[in-house]
Coordinates of C-alpha atoms and ligand atoms in Angstrom, one line a residue:
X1 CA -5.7 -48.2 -30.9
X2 CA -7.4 -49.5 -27.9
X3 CA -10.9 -48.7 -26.9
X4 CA -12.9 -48.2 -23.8
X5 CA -13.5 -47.1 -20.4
X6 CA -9.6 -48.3 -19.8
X7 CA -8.3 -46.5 -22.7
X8 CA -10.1 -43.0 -21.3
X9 CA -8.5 -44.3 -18.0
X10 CA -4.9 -44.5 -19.7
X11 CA -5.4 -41.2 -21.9
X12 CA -6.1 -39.4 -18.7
X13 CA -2.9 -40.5 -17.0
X14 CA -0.8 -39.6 -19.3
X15 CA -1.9 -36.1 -20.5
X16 CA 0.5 -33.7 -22.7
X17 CA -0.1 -30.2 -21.5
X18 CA 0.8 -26.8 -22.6
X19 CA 1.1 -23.9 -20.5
X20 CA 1.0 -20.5 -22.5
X21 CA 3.0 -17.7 -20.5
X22 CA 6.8 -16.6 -19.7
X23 CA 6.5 -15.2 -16.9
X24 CA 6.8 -16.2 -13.0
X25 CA 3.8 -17.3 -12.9
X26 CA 3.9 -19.6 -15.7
X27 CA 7.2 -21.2 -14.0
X28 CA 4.9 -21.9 -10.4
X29 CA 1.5 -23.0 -13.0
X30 CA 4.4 -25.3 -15.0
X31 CA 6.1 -26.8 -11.9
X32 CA 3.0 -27.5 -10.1
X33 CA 1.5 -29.2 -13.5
X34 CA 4.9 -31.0 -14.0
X35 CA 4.6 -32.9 -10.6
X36 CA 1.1 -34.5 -11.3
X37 CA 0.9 -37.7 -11.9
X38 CA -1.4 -37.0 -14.8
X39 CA 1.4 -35.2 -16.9
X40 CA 3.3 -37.2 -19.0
X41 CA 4.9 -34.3 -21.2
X42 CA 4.9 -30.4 -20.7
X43 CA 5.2 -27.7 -23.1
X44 CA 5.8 -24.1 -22.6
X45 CA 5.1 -21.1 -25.0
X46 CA 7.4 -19.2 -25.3
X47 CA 8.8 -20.0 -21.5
X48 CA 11.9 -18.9 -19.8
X49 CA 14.8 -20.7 -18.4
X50 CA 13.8 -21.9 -16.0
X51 CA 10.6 -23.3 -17.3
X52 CA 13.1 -24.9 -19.7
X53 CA 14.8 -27.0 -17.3
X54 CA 11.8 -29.1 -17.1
X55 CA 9.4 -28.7 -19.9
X56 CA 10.1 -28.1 -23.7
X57 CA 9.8 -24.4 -25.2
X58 CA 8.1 -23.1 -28.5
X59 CA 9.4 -19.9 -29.4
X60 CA 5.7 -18.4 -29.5
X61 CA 4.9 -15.3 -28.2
X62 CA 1.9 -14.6 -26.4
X63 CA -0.3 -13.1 -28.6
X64 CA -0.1 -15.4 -31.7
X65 CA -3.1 -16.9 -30.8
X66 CA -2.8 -19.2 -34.6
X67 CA 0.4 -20.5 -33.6
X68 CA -0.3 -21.4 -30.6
X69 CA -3.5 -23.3 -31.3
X70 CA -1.5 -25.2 -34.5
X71 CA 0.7 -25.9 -32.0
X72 CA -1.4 -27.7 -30.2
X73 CA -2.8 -29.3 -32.6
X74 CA 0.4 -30.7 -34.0
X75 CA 2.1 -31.4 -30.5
X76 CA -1.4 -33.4 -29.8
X77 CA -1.7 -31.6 -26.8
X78 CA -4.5 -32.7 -24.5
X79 CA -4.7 -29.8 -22.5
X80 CA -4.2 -25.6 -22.9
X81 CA -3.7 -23.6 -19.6
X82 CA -3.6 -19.9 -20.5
X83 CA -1.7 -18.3 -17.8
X84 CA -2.0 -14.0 -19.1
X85 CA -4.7 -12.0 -19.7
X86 CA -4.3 -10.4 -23.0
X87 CA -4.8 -13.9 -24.8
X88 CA -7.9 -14.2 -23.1
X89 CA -9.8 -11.4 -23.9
X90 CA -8.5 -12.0 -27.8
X91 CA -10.5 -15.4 -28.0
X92 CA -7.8 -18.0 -27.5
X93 CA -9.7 -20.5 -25.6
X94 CA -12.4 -19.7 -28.3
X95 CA -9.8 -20.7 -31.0
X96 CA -8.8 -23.8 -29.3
X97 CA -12.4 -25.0 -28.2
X98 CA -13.1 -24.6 -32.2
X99 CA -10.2 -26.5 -32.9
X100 CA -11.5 -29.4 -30.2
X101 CA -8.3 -28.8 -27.7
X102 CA -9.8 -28.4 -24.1
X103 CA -8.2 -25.4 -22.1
X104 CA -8.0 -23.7 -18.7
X105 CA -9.8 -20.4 -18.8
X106 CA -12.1 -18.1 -19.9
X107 CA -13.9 -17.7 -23.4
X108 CA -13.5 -14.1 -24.6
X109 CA -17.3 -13.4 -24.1
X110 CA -16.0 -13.8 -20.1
X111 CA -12.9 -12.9 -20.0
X112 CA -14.6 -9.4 -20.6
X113 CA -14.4 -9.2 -16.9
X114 CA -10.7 -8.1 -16.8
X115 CA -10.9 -6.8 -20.5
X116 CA -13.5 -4.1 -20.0
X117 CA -13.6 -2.2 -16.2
X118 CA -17.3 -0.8 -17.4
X119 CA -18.4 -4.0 -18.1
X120 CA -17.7 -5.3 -14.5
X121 CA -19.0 -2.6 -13.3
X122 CA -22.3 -2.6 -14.8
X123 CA -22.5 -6.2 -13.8
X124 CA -21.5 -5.1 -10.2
X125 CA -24.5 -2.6 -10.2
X126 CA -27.1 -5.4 -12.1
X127 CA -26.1 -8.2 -10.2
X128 CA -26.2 -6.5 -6.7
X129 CA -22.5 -6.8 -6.0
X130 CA -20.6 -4.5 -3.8
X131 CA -18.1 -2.1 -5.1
X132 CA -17.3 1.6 -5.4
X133 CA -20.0 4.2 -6.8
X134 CA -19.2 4.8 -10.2
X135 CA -19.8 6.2 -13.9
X136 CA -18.9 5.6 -17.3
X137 CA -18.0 8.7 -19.6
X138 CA -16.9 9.2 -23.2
X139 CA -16.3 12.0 -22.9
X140 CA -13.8 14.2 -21.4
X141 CA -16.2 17.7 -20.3
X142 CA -18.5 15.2 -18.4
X143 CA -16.1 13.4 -17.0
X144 CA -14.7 16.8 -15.4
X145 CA -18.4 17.3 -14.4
X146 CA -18.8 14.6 -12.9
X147 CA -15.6 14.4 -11.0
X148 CA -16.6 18.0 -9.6
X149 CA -19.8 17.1 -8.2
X150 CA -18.1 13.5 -6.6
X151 CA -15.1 15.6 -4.8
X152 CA -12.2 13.7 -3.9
X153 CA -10.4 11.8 -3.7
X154 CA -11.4 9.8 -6.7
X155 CA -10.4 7.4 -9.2
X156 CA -10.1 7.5 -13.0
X157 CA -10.1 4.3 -14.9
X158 CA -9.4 3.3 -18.4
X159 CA -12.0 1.1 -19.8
X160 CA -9.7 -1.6 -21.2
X161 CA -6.3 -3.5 -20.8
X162 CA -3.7 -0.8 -19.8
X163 CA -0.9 -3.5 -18.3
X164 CA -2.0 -2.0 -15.2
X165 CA -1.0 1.7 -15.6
X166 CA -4.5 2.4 -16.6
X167 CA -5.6 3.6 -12.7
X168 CA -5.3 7.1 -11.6
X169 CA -6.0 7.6 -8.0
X170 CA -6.2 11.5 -7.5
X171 CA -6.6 13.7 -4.7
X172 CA -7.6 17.0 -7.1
X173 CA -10.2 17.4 -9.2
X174 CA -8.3 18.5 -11.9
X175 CA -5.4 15.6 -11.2
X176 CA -8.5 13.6 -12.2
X177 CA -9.8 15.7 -14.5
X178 CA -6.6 15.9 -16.5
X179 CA -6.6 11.3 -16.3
X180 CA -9.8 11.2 -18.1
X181 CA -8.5 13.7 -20.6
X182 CA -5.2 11.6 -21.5
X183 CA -7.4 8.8 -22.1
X184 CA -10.4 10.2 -24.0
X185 CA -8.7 12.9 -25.6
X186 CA -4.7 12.1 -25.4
X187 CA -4.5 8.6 -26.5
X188 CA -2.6 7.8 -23.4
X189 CA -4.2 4.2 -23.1
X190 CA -4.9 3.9 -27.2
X191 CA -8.4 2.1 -28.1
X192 CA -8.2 0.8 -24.2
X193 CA -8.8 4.7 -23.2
X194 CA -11.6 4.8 -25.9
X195 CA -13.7 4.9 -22.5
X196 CA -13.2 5.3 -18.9
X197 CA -14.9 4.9 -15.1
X198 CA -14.6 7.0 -12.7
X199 CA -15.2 5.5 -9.7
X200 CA -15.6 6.4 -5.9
X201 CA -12.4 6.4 -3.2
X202 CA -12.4 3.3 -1.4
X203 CA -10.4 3.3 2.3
X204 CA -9.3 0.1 3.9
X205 CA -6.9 -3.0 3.5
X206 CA -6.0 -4.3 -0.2
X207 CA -6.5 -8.5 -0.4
X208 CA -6.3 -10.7 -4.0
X209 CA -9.1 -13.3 -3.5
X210 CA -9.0 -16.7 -6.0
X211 CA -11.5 -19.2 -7.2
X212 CA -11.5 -21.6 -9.4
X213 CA -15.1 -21.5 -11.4
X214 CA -16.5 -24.2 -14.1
X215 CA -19.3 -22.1 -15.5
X216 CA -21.6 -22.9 -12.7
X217 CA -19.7 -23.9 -9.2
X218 CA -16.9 -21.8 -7.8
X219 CA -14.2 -23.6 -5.6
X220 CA -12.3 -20.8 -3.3
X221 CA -8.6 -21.0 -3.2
X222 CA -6.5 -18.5 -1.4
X223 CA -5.8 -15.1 -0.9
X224 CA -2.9 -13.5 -0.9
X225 CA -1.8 -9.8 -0.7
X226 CA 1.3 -8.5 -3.2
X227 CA 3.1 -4.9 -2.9
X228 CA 2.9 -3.1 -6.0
X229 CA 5.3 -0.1 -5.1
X230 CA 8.4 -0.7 -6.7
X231 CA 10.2 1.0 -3.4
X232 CA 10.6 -0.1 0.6
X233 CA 7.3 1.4 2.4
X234 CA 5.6 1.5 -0.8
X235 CA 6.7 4.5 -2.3
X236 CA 7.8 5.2 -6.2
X237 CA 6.1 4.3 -9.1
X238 CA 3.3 0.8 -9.2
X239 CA 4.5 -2.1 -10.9
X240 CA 3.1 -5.5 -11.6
X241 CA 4.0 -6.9 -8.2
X242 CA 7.2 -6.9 -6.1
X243 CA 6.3 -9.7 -4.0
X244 CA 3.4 -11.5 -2.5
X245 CA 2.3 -13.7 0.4
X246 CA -0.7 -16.1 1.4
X247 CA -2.2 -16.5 3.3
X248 CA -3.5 -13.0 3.9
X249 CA -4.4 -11.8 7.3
X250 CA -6.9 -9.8 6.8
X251 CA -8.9 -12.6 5.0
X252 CA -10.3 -14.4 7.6
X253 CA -12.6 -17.5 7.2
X254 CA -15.2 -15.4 7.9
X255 CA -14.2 -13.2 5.7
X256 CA -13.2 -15.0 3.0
X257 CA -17.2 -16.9 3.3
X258 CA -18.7 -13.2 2.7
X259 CA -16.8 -13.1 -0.2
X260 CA -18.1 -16.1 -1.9
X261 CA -21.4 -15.1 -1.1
X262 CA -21.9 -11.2 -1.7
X263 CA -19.0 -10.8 -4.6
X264 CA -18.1 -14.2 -6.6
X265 CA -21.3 -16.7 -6.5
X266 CA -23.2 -13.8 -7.9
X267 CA -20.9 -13.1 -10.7
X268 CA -20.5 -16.6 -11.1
X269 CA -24.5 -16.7 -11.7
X270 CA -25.0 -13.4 -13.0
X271 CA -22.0 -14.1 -15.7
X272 CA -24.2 -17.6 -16.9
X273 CA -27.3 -15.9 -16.5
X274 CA -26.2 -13.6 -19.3
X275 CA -24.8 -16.1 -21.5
X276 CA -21.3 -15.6 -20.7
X277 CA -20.4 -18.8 -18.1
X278 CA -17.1 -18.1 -16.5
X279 CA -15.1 -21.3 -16.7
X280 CA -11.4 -20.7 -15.7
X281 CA -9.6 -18.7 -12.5
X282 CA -11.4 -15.8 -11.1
X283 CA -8.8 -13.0 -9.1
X284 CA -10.9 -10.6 -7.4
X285 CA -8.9 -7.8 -6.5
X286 CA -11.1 -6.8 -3.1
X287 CA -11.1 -3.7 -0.6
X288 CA -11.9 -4.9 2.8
X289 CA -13.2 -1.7 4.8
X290 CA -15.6 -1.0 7.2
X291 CA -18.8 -1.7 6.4
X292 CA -17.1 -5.1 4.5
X293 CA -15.3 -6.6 1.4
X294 CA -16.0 -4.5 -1.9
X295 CA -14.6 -5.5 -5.3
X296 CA -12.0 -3.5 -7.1
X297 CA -11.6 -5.0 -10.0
X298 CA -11.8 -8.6 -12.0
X299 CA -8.6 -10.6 -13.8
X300 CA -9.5 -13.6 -15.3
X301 CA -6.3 -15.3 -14.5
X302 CA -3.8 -16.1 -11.4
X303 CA -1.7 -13.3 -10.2
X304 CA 1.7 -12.2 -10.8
X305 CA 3.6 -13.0 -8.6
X306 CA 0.3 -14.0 -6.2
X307 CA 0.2 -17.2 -8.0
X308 CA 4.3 -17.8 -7.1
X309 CA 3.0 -17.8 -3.5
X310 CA -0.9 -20.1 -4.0
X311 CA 1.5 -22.8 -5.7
X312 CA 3.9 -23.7 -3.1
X313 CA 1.1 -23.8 -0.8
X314 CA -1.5 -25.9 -2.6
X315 CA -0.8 -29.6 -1.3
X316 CA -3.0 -31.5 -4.1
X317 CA -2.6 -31.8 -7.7
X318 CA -3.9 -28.9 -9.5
X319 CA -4.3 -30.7 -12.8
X320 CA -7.4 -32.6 -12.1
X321 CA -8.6 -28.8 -10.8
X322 CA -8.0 -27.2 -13.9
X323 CA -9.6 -29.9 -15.8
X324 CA -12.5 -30.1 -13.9
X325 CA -13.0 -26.1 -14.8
X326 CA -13.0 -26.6 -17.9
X327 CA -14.8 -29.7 -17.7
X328 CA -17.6 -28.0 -15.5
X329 CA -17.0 -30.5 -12.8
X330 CA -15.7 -28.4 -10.3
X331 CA -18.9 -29.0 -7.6
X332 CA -17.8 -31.1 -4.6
X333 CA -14.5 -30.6 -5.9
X334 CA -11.8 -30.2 -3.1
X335 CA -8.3 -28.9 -2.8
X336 CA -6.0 -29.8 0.2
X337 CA -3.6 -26.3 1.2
X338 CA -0.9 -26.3 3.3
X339 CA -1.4 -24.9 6.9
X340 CA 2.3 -22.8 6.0
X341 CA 2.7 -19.3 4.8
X342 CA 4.3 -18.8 1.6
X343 CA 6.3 -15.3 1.0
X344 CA 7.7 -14.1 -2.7
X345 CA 10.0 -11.7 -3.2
X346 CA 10.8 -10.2 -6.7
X347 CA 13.9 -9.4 -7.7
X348 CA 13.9 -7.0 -10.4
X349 CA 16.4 -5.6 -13.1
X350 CA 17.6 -1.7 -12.3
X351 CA 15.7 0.6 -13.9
X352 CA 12.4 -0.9 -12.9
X353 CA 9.9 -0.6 -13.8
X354 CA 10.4 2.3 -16.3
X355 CA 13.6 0.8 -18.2
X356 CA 14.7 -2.3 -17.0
X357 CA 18.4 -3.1 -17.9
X358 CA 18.6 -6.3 -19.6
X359 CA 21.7 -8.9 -19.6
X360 CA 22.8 -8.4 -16.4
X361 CA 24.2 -12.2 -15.5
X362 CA 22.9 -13.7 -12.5
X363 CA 24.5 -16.6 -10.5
X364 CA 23.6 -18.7 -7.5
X365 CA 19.9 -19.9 -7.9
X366 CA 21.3 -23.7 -6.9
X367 CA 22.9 -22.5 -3.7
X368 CA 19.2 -20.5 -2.9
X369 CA 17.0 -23.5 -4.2
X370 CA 19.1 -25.5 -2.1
X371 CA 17.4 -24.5 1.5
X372 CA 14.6 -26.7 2.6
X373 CA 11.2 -24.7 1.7
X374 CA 12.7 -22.5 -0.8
X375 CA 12.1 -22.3 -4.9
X376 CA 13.1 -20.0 -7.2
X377 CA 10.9 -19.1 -9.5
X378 CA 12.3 -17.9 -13.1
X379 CA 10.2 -14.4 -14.4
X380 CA 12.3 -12.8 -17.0
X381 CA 15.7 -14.9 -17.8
X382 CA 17.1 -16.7 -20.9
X383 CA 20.3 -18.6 -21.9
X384 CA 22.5 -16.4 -24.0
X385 CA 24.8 -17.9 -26.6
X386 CA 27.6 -19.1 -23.9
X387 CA 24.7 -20.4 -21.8
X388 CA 24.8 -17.9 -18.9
X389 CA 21.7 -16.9 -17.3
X390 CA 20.8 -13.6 -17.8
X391 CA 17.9 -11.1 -17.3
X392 CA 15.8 -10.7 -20.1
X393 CA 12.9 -8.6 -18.5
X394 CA 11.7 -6.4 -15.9
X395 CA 10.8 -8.7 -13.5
X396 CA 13.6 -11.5 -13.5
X397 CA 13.0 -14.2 -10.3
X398 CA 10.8 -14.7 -7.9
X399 CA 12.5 -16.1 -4.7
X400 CA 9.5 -18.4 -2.9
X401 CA 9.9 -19.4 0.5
X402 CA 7.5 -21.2 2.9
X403 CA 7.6 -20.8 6.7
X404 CA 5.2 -21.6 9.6
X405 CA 3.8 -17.8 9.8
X406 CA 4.4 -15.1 7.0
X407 CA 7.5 -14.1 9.3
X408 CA 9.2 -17.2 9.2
X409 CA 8.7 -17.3 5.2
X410 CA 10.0 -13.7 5.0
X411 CA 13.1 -14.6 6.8
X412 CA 14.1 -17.5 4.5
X413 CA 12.9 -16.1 1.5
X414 CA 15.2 -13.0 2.6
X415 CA 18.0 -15.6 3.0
X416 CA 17.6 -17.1 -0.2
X417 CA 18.0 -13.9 -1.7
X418 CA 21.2 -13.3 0.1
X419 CA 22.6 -16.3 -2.1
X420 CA 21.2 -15.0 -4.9
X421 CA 24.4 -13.1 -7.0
X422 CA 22.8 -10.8 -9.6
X423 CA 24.4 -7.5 -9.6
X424 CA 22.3 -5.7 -11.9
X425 CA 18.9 -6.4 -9.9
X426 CA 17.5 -5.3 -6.7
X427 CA 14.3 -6.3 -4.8
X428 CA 12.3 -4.9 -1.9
X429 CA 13.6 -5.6 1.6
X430 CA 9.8 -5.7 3.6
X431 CA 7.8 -7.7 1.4
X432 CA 5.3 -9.0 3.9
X433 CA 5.1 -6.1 6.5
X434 CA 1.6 -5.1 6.7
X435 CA 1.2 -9.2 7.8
X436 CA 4.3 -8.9 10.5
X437 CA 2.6 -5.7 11.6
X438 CA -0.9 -7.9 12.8
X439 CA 1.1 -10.3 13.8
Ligands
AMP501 P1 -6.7 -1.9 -10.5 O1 -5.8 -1.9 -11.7 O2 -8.2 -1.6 -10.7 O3 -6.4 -3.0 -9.5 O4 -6.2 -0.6 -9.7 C1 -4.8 -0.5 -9.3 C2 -4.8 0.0 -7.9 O5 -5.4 1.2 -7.7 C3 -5.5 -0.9 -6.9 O6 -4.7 -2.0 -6.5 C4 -5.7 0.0 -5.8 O7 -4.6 0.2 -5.0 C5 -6.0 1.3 -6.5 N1 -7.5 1.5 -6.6 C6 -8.2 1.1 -7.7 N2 -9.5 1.5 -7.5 C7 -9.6 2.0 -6.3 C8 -10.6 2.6 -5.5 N3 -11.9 2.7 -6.0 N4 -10.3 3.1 -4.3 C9 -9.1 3.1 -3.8 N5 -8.0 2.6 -4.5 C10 -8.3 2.1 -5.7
LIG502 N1 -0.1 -8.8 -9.1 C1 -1.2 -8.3 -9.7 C2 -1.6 -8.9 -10.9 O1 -1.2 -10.0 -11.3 O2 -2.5 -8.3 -11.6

């Protein structure tokens, strides 16, 4: 056993990580973490294939928030980076902070930000933080009421995690009427419909904001816009994301400064002045209209598939980053980005997003990872018993492609695609336009 400031110096370059996730957005958090320096062995739980091809697998799901943190423990892992939100808001960084295993994200008493919509919202309106007019009902007659007197369009809400199908935007009163009942009354959203905001319409341009924040200090990423229309011109049902690109026009510097001051320092001190210090990756989910940037909503983790797009783009190590959020060392902290546009496009399993066919073989990723600027980006895909690669979800790969503008990005990543031989999937073909448009 050696002691000492060298031994700290030699523990800390050669840290064994373990990313929690499987989706595309564990594969860009696990192949940015596996190029640092700092990472001498990385871990995945539960993974996908092509996380496997460079770090080791558990099979763990998720939510088995035990496992996971005797996992760590037995694996002697140095370092936890939570990459969904449903872990989160069940107390997993709580678990492994009790167990003495340092993490990337939020405690539970935070993470409340993405976990409860009402919550946000009454620290919107305590904290002085602009977003849409709004109201909290249990029940469903005053809801109805309320939604009456408000006109619309309006939107209904579910309190809780609803894997983001929880959102109603209607244009009746009693299409928004008939939300708040499901929830309260039908059980649409089980305990997560318990309660629900209903919230004024906001008009203007959609934009995914990112920080990183230690408790105290928040360090601004990127932003980055995604399409969540499973169809070309954004029409059918939402999904999670069918493809993403930063940067995003519409968030200028300027912009992006107003941001830092009017929506995320004062959560950032609101959150710590109420006992609950954000340590971990905030995602504000922003409407910039006229009269300025208003918050949506709060997820206390990277997007899917915004963080495909951040990754490629970020030129220094993220490790030291994530550290220093936990850490609380984040101030006069600095990340490097690449002046390039990155542009992601999903391809999905038919059926998407209502019942994605699974096993459908797909063939090609070498030829596509092969072009200079391009990576592909494993969502839902596993080995099966002959070793093919198969879809085994909804969202399968994420095919990342930087370019000098968003155009240039959206033309290689289109390319990429083309090499791409999965006959069971199918992707949007205009991810990016409301960027070409501007430009
Ligand atoms: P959320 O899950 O809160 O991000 O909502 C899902 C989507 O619903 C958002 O990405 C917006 O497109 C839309 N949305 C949510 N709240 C509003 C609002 N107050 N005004 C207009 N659109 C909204
Ligand atoms: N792409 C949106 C999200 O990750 O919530």
């Amino acid at each position: 056993m050696i002691h000492g400031v060298a031994a700290g110096w030699a523990g800390d370059s050669a840290l064994r990580i373990l990313v929690v996730g499987s989706g595309g957005r564990e594969h860009a958090l696990s192949w940015a973490i596996a190029a640092s320096p700092l990472c001498d062995k990385l871990f995945c739980a539960p993974g996908n294939a092509g996380i496997a091809e460079f770090a080791e697998c558990a099979p763990i799901g998720v939510g088995e928030l035990d496992r996971i943190a005797a996992f760590a423990r037995d694996w002697k892992i140095d370092f936890v980076v939570v990459g969904p939100e449903a872990p989160l808001v069940a107390g997993l960084v709580d678990k492994l902070d009790a167990a003495g295993i340092k993490s990337f994200g939020p405690r539970a008493n935070a993470a409340v930000l993405e976990g409860s919509k009402g919550f946000t919202k009454d620290l919107c309106a305590r904290h002085g933080i602009p977003t849409a007019a709004y109201r909290r009902f249990t029940d469903a007659g005053k809801a109805a009421a309320y939604i009456k007197q408000r006109g619309v369009p309006i939107v209904v809400k579910a309190d809780g995690l609803a894997a983001g199908k929880g959102v109603t935007v209607a244009y009746s009163a009693d299409e928004a009427a008939a939300a708040a009942h499901d929830a309260l009354l039908g059980g649409r959203f089980g305990a997560a419909g318990a309660s629900v905001v209903v919230e004024d319409f906001l008009d203007g341009e959609e934009a995914s904001f990112f920080a990183l924040v230690d408790g105290e200090h928040a360090l601004p990423l990127a932003a980055a816009q995604d399409h969540k229309a499973v169809g070309d011109g954004d029409t059918g049902p939402n999904t999670g994301g069918m493809g993403a690109y930063s940067p995003a026009p519409v968030m200028t510097d300027a912009m992006a400064l107003e941001v830092m001051e009017r929506i995320i320092q004062p959560t950032v001190r609101g959150m710590a002045a109420e006992g609950r210090k954000f340590k971990g990756v905030l995602f504000a989910g922003l409407m910039i209209g006229r009269d300025g940037p208003k918050l949506i909503e709060y997820n206390v983790r990277f997007g899917d598939p915004e963080c495909q797009v951040l990754m490629p783009r970020l030129k220094s190590d993220i490790l030291p980053a994530l550290i220093a959020s936990a850490d609380g060392e984040l101030k006069n902290f600095d990340l490097r980005w690449r002046d390039e546009a990155a542009l992601s496009v999903v391809l999905a399993a038919k059926g998407y997003p209502e019942k994605p066919q699974a096993g459908g073989e797909i063939k090609g990723i070498e030829r596509a990872n092969a072009l200079p600027g391009v990576t592909v980006f494993h969502a839902g895909t596993r080995r099966d018993a002959d070793g093919r690669l198969v879809a085994a979800g909804g969202r399968v790969l994420n095919v990342t492609a930087r370019g000098r503008t968003v155009a240039e990005a959206q033309a290689l990543a289109y390319k990429a695609v083309d090499l791409i031989d999965f006959p069971d999937g199918f992707c949007r073909r205009d991810i990016g336009w409301r960027a070409l448009r501007r430009a």
